[in-house]
Amino acid sequence: MVGLAILALLLAVPAYAEDDWKAVEEVKPYAITGQTGIDLYRSIGQRGPKIGIGRVIAHTSYVLTWDRKFDKSNNGCTILSAKPKLKITYTLPKPSQKLPSPVRENWDVFIEGIRKHELVHGDSAKDMTREIVRRTVGLSVPNDPKCQKMRKVLIKEITDLVAVQRAQGRDFDRVEMGNGGNVQQLVLALVNGG
């Protein structure tokens, strides 16, 4: 019953969902060593970000917090606005020494491809954040003057959208890192090119 009331109010209340926010993005390099493509790749394997039980070439992470305004009048709780604060961090390898030619040129192609791959993950976090704003601004729960029920509704909405974003990221990585995928091709070109 509460679900139907929420849906009815969502359709009745015009949402004020501005897209006037901007993500803060930063690159966090980690040092690698080597003067050949294979040595650089080995160093990545030893020093890359730890994810799960292994290390990866690069990683994108984000922290998402909110400034929300609620209307608690009429014994209900309505989200009037939601301004996200999204900080995205791209962790990428960086050689600690100058590289000789042609390794330097091969490295430049490799790292640009890896950077573009990670930017897709960053764009996915931005899209998810926009969708959270779209789905939650204007959301209303009746008989909730302290916004306690609203918090549960918000947690579910956000948890569901994060799950979708993470699944999309895993699917993207599976293709990119799979046999013949873009990341695999970048690694092979670096390792075999010098």
PDB file of C-alpha atoms in Angstrom:
ATOM      1  CA  MET A   1       0.000   0.000   0.000  1.00  0.00           C
ATOM      2  CA  VAL A   2       2.836   2.382   0.876  1.00  0.00           C
ATOM      3  CA  GLY A   3       4.423   1.494  -2.483  1.00  0.00           C
ATOM      4  CA  LEU A   4       1.313   2.608  -4.376  1.00  0.00           C
ATOM      5  CA  ALA A   5       1.145   5.814  -2.357  1.00  0.00           C
ATOM      6  CA  ILE A   6       4.787   6.545  -3.153  1.00  0.00           C
ATOM      7  CA  LEU A   7       4.211   5.886  -6.848  1.00  0.00           C
ATOM      8  CA  ALA A   8       1.127   8.101  -6.912  1.00  0.00           C
ATOM      9  CA  LEU A   9       2.981  10.922  -5.218  1.00  0.00           C
ATOM     10  CA  LEU A  10       5.967  10.511  -7.521  1.00  0.00           C
ATOM     11  CA  LEU A  11       3.721  11.009 -10.500  1.00  0.00           C
ATOM     12  CA  ALA A  12       1.889  13.931  -8.904  1.00  0.00           C
ATOM     13  CA  VAL A  13       4.852  15.932  -7.550  1.00  0.00           C
ATOM     14  CA  PRO A  14       7.022  17.670 -10.133  1.00  0.00           C
ATOM     15  CA  ALA A  15      10.619  16.762  -9.450  1.00  0.00           C
ATOM     16  CA  TYR A  16      13.266  19.429  -9.321  1.00  0.00           C
ATOM     17  CA  ALA A  17      16.300  17.468 -10.447  1.00  0.00           C
ATOM     18  CA  GLU A  18      19.023  19.790 -11.590  1.00  0.00           C
ATOM     19  CA  ASP A  19      22.125  18.579 -13.328  1.00  0.00           C
ATOM     20  CA  ASP A  20      24.217  21.491 -12.018  1.00  0.00           C
ATOM     21  CA  TRP A  21      26.827  19.370 -10.271  1.00  0.00           C
ATOM     22  CA  LYS A  22      30.184  18.243 -11.525  1.00  0.00           C
ATOM     23  CA  ALA A  23      32.258  15.268 -10.458  1.00  0.00           C
ATOM     24  CA  VAL A  24      35.715  15.914  -9.038  1.00  0.00           C
ATOM     25  CA  GLU A  25      38.161  13.662 -10.864  1.00  0.00           C
ATOM     26  CA  GLU A  26      41.751  12.943  -9.940  1.00  0.00           C
ATOM     27  CA  VAL A  27      44.501  10.671 -11.194  1.00  0.00           C
ATOM     28  CA  LYS A  28      46.493   8.827  -8.565  1.00  0.00           C
ATOM     29  CA  PRO A  29      49.632   7.394 -10.176  1.00  0.00           C
ATOM     30  CA  TYR A  30      51.612   4.493  -8.782  1.00  0.00           C
ATOM     31  CA  ALA A  31      55.274   4.066  -9.684  1.00  0.00           C
ATOM     32  CA  ILE A  32      56.493   1.210 -11.836  1.00  0.00           C
ATOM     33  CA  THR A  33      59.973   0.365 -13.084  1.00  0.00           C
ATOM     34  CA  GLY A  34      61.419  -1.159 -16.216  1.00  0.00           C
ATOM     35  CA  GLN A  35      63.009  -0.252 -19.507  1.00  0.00           C
ATOM     36  CA  THR A  36      61.175  -2.779 -21.697  1.00  0.00           C
ATOM     37  CA  GLY A  37      57.504  -3.457 -22.240  1.00  0.00           C
ATOM     38  CA  ILE A  38      57.679  -6.817 -20.478  1.00  0.00           C
ATOM     39  CA  ASP A  39      59.538  -5.317 -17.498  1.00  0.00           C
ATOM     40  CA  LEU A  40      56.970  -2.524 -17.181  1.00  0.00           C
ATOM     41  CA  TYR A  41      54.155  -5.074 -17.280  1.00  0.00           C
ATOM     42  CA  ARG A  42      55.864  -7.235 -14.642  1.00  0.00           C
ATOM     43  CA  SER A  43      56.216  -4.163 -12.435  1.00  0.00           C
ATOM     44  CA  ILE A  44      52.497  -3.458 -12.870  1.00  0.00           C
ATOM     45  CA  GLY A  45      51.844  -7.023 -11.720  1.00  0.00           C
ATOM     46  CA  GLN A  46      53.924  -6.407  -8.591  1.00  0.00           C
ATOM     47  CA  ARG A  47      52.759  -2.879  -7.771  1.00  0.00           C
ATOM     48  CA  GLY A  48      49.309  -2.438  -9.274  1.00  0.00           C
ATOM     49  CA  PRO A  49      46.244  -1.766  -7.129  1.00  0.00           C
ATOM     50  CA  LYS A  50      45.118  -4.794  -5.132  1.00  0.00           C
ATOM     51  CA  ILE A  51      41.562  -5.783  -5.946  1.00  0.00           C
ATOM     52  CA  GLY A  52      40.288  -8.974  -4.370  1.00  0.00           C
ATOM     53  CA  ILE A  53      43.062 -11.549  -4.322  1.00  0.00           C
ATOM     54  CA  GLY A  54      45.156 -10.064  -7.118  1.00  0.00           C
ATOM     55  CA  ARG A  55      46.552  -6.914  -8.622  1.00  0.00           C
ATOM     56  CA  VAL A  56      45.195  -4.995 -11.585  1.00  0.00           C
ATOM     57  CA  ILE A  57      46.695  -2.602 -14.121  1.00  0.00           C
ATOM     58  CA  ALA A  58      44.448   0.314 -13.150  1.00  0.00           C
ATOM     59  CA  HIS A  59      41.392   0.985 -11.050  1.00  0.00           C
ATOM     60  CA  THR A  60      38.577   3.518 -10.807  1.00  0.00           C
ATOM     61  CA  SER A  61      36.966   4.208  -7.457  1.00  0.00           C
ATOM     62  CA  TYR A  62      34.493   6.796  -6.299  1.00  0.00           C
ATOM     63  CA  VAL A  63      33.033   8.327  -3.182  1.00  0.00           C
ATOM     64  CA  LEU A  64      29.488   9.658  -3.410  1.00  0.00           C
ATOM     65  CA  THR A  65      27.888  11.827  -0.736  1.00  0.00           C
ATOM     66  CA  TRP A  66      24.773  13.984  -0.813  1.00  0.00           C
ATOM     67  CA  ASP A  67      23.276  17.285   0.232  1.00  0.00           C
ATOM     68  CA  ARG A  68      19.522  16.713   0.291  1.00  0.00           C
ATOM     69  CA  LYS A  69      16.650  18.990   1.214  1.00  0.00           C
ATOM     70  CA  PHE A  70      13.476  17.457   2.604  1.00  0.00           C
ATOM     71  CA  ASP A  71       9.976  18.838   3.044  1.00  0.00           C
ATOM     72  CA  LYS A  72       8.493  17.387   6.227  1.00  0.00           C
ATOM     73  CA  SER A  73       5.201  19.275   6.091  1.00  0.00           C
ATOM     74  CA  ASN A  74       1.783  17.613   5.896  1.00  0.00           C
ATOM     75  CA  ASN A  75       3.061  14.738   8.062  1.00  0.00           C
ATOM     76  CA  GLY A  76       5.036  13.327   5.125  1.00  0.00           C
ATOM     77  CA  CYS A  77       8.585  13.385   3.804  1.00  0.00           C
ATOM     78  CA  THR A  78       9.400  14.632   0.308  1.00  0.00           C
ATOM     79  CA  ILE A  79      12.843  15.036  -1.242  1.00  0.00           C
ATOM     80  CA  LEU A  80      12.955  18.569  -2.632  1.00  0.00           C
ATOM     81  CA  SER A  81      16.510  18.458  -3.950  1.00  0.00           C
ATOM     82  CA  ALA A  82      19.524  16.180  -4.028  1.00  0.00           C
ATOM     83  CA  LYS A  83      22.938  17.592  -4.849  1.00  0.00           C
ATOM     84  CA  PRO A  84      25.609  14.922  -5.238  1.00  0.00           C
ATOM     85  CA  LYS A  85      29.263  15.258  -4.360  1.00  0.00           C
ATOM     86  CA  LEU A  86      31.014  12.683  -6.519  1.00  0.00           C
ATOM     87  CA  LYS A  87      34.779  12.195  -6.282  1.00  0.00           C
ATOM     88  CA  ILE A  88      36.292   9.792  -8.810  1.00  0.00           C
ATOM     89  CA  THR A  89      39.863   8.529  -8.454  1.00  0.00           C
ATOM     90  CA  TYR A  90      41.682   6.866 -11.342  1.00  0.00           C
ATOM     91  CA  THR A  91      44.681   4.811 -10.189  1.00  0.00           C
ATOM     92  CA  LEU A  92      47.080   4.403 -13.118  1.00  0.00           C
ATOM     93  CA  PRO A  93      50.657   3.144 -13.540  1.00  0.00           C
ATOM     94  CA  LYS A  94      53.453   5.619 -14.227  1.00  0.00           C
ATOM     95  CA  PRO A  95      57.055   4.732 -15.082  1.00  0.00           C
ATOM     96  CA  SER A  96      59.492   6.137 -12.540  1.00  0.00           C
ATOM     97  CA  GLN A  97      62.223   6.588 -15.164  1.00  0.00           C
ATOM     98  CA  LYS A  98      62.470   7.959 -18.676  1.00  0.00           C
ATOM     99  CA  LEU A  99      61.787   5.264 -21.228  1.00  0.00           C
ATOM    100  CA  PRO A 100      63.919   4.640 -24.316  1.00  0.00           C
ATOM    101  CA  SER A 101      62.433   4.669 -27.790  1.00  0.00           C
ATOM    102  CA  PRO A 102      60.432   2.658 -29.014  1.00  0.00           C
ATOM    103  CA  VAL A 103      59.311   1.592 -25.504  1.00  0.00           C
ATOM    104  CA  ARG A 104      58.226   5.172 -24.736  1.00  0.00           C
ATOM    105  CA  GLU A 105      55.974   5.319 -27.791  1.00  0.00           C
ATOM    106  CA  ASN A 106      54.526   1.873 -27.031  1.00  0.00           C
ATOM    107  CA  TRP A 107      53.941   2.948 -23.425  1.00  0.00           C
ATOM    108  CA  ASP A 108      52.143   6.112 -24.548  1.00  0.00           C
ATOM    109  CA  VAL A 109      49.708   4.066 -26.670  1.00  0.00           C
ATOM    110  CA  PHE A 110      49.219   1.556 -23.833  1.00  0.00           C
ATOM    111  CA  ILE A 111      48.553   4.084 -21.078  1.00  0.00           C
ATOM    112  CA  GLU A 112      46.228   6.174 -23.257  1.00  0.00           C
ATOM    113  CA  GLY A 113      44.159   3.058 -23.968  1.00  0.00           C
ATOM    114  CA  ILE A 114      44.090   2.140 -20.270  1.00  0.00           C
ATOM    115  CA  ARG A 115      43.141   5.714 -19.345  1.00  0.00           C
ATOM    116  CA  LYS A 116      40.242   5.658 -21.822  1.00  0.00           C
ATOM    117  CA  HIS A 117      39.113   2.317 -20.384  1.00  0.00           C
ATOM    118  CA  GLU A 118      39.053   3.741 -16.861  1.00  0.00           C
ATOM    119  CA  LEU A 119      37.198   6.860 -18.033  1.00  0.00           C
ATOM    120  CA  VAL A 120      34.345   4.581 -19.116  1.00  0.00           C
ATOM    121  CA  HIS A 121      34.090   3.420 -15.485  1.00  0.00           C
ATOM    122  CA  GLY A 122      34.128   7.055 -14.344  1.00  0.00           C
ATOM    123  CA  ASP A 123      31.375   7.947 -16.822  1.00  0.00           C
ATOM    124  CA  SER A 124      29.368   5.014 -15.501  1.00  0.00           C
ATOM    125  CA  ALA A 125      29.607   6.422 -11.954  1.00  0.00           C
ATOM    126  CA  LYS A 126      28.440   9.815 -13.251  1.00  0.00           C
ATOM    127  CA  ASP A 127      25.508   8.237 -15.105  1.00  0.00           C
ATOM    128  CA  MET A 128      24.521   6.298 -11.986  1.00  0.00           C
ATOM    129  CA  THR A 129      24.639   9.486  -9.926  1.00  0.00           C
ATOM    130  CA  ARG A 130      22.408  11.309 -12.425  1.00  0.00           C
ATOM    131  CA  GLU A 131      19.956   8.411 -12.299  1.00  0.00           C
ATOM    132  CA  ILE A 132      19.881   8.510  -8.490  1.00  0.00           C
ATOM    133  CA  VAL A 133      19.035  12.224  -8.653  1.00  0.00           C
ATOM    134  CA  ARG A 134      16.377  11.595 -11.296  1.00  0.00           C
ATOM    135  CA  ARG A 135      14.741   8.786  -9.334  1.00  0.00           C
ATOM    136  CA  THR A 136      14.830  10.348  -5.893  1.00  0.00           C
ATOM    137  CA  VAL A 137      14.088  14.060  -6.252  1.00  0.00           C
ATOM    138  CA  GLY A 138      10.353  14.443  -5.780  1.00  0.00           C
ATOM    139  CA  LEU A 139      10.073  11.099  -4.006  1.00  0.00           C
ATOM    140  CA  SER A 140       7.510  11.331  -1.229  1.00  0.00           C
ATOM    141  CA  VAL A 141       6.467   9.061   1.626  1.00  0.00           C
ATOM    142  CA  PRO A 142       3.232   9.847   3.520  1.00  0.00           C
ATOM    143  CA  ASN A 143       2.960   9.542   7.311  1.00  0.00           C
ATOM    144  CA  ASP A 144       6.717   9.979   7.699  1.00  0.00           C
ATOM    145  CA  PRO A 145       7.356  13.336   9.426  1.00  0.00           C
ATOM    146  CA  LYS A 146      10.814  12.237  10.642  1.00  0.00           C
ATOM    147  CA  CYS A 147      11.789  10.830   7.209  1.00  0.00           C
ATOM    148  CA  GLN A 148      12.617   7.422   8.689  1.00  0.00           C
ATOM    149  CA  LYS A 149      10.672   5.447   6.063  1.00  0.00           C
ATOM    150  CA  MET A 150      12.173   7.686   3.386  1.00  0.00           C
ATOM    151  CA  ARG A 151      15.693   6.684   4.421  1.00  0.00           C
ATOM    152  CA  LYS A 152      14.789   3.021   3.853  1.00  0.00           C
ATOM    153  CA  VAL A 153      13.310   3.850   0.447  1.00  0.00           C
ATOM    154  CA  LEU A 154      16.436   5.840  -0.463  1.00  0.00           C
ATOM    155  CA  ILE A 155      18.780   3.075   0.655  1.00  0.00           C
ATOM    156  CA  LYS A 156      16.945   0.573  -1.531  1.00  0.00           C
ATOM    157  CA  GLU A 157      16.903   2.873  -4.588  1.00  0.00           C
ATOM    158  CA  ILE A 158      20.597   3.662  -4.266  1.00  0.00           C
ATOM    159  CA  THR A 159      21.610   0.071  -3.507  1.00  0.00           C
ATOM    160  CA  ASP A 160      19.718  -1.137  -6.586  1.00  0.00           C
ATOM    161  CA  LEU A 161      21.351   1.463  -8.842  1.00  0.00           C
ATOM    162  CA  VAL A 162      24.838   0.742  -7.472  1.00  0.00           C
ATOM    163  CA  ALA A 163      24.285  -2.970  -8.168  1.00  0.00           C
ATOM    164  CA  VAL A 164      23.337  -2.181 -11.781  1.00  0.00           C
ATOM    165  CA  GLN A 165      26.378   0.096 -12.205  1.00  0.00           C
ATOM    166  CA  ARG A 166      28.740  -2.556 -10.823  1.00  0.00           C
ATOM    167  CA  ALA A 167      27.252  -5.278 -13.026  1.00  0.00           C
ATOM    168  CA  GLN A 168      27.706  -3.039 -16.079  1.00  0.00           C
ATOM    169  CA  GLY A 169      31.329  -2.440 -15.053  1.00  0.00           C
ATOM    170  CA  ARG A 170      31.985  -6.174 -14.714  1.00  0.00           C
ATOM    171  CA  ASP A 171      30.386  -6.823 -18.118  1.00  0.00           C
ATOM    172  CA  PHE A 172      32.489  -4.074 -19.705  1.00  0.00           C
ATOM    173  CA  ASP A 173      35.686  -5.447 -18.128  1.00  0.00           C
ATOM    174  CA  ARG A 174      34.855  -8.988 -19.245  1.00  0.00           C
ATOM    175  CA  VAL A 175      34.679  -7.827 -22.875  1.00  0.00           C
ATOM    176  CA  GLU A 176      37.669  -5.454 -22.684  1.00  0.00           C
ATOM    177  CA  MET A 177      39.924  -7.958 -20.917  1.00  0.00           C
ATOM    178  CA  GLY A 178      38.660 -11.069 -22.651  1.00  0.00           C
ATOM    179  CA  ASN A 179      40.234 -12.871 -25.562  1.00  0.00           C
ATOM    180  CA  GLY A 180      40.824 -10.291 -28.291  1.00  0.00           C
ATOM    181  CA  GLY A 181      39.515  -7.470 -26.112  1.00  0.00           C
ATOM    182  CA  ASN A 182      40.931  -3.962 -26.144  1.00  0.00           C
ATOM    183  CA  VAL A 183      42.899  -4.240 -22.885  1.00  0.00           C
ATOM    184  CA  GLN A 184      44.328  -7.603 -23.911  1.00  0.00           C
ATOM    185  CA  GLN A 185      45.459  -6.056 -27.209  1.00  0.00           C
ATOM    186  CA  LEU A 186      47.058  -3.120 -25.387  1.00  0.00           C
ATOM    187  CA  VAL A 187      48.984  -5.478 -23.089  1.00  0.00           C
ATOM    188  CA  LEU A 188      50.163  -7.641 -25.984  1.00  0.00           C
ATOM    189  CA  ALA A 189      51.324  -4.600 -27.953  1.00  0.00           C
ATOM    190  CA  LEU A 190      53.256  -3.280 -24.935  1.00  0.00           C
ATOM    191  CA  VAL A 191      54.846  -6.617 -24.039  1.00  0.00           C
ATOM    192  CA  ASN A 192      55.667  -7.668 -27.603  1.00  0.00           C
ATOM    193  CA  GLY A 193      56.527  -4.223 -28.910  1.00  0.00           C
ATOM    194  CA  GLY A 194      59.635  -3.508 -26.898  1.00  0.00           C
TER     195      GLY A 194
END
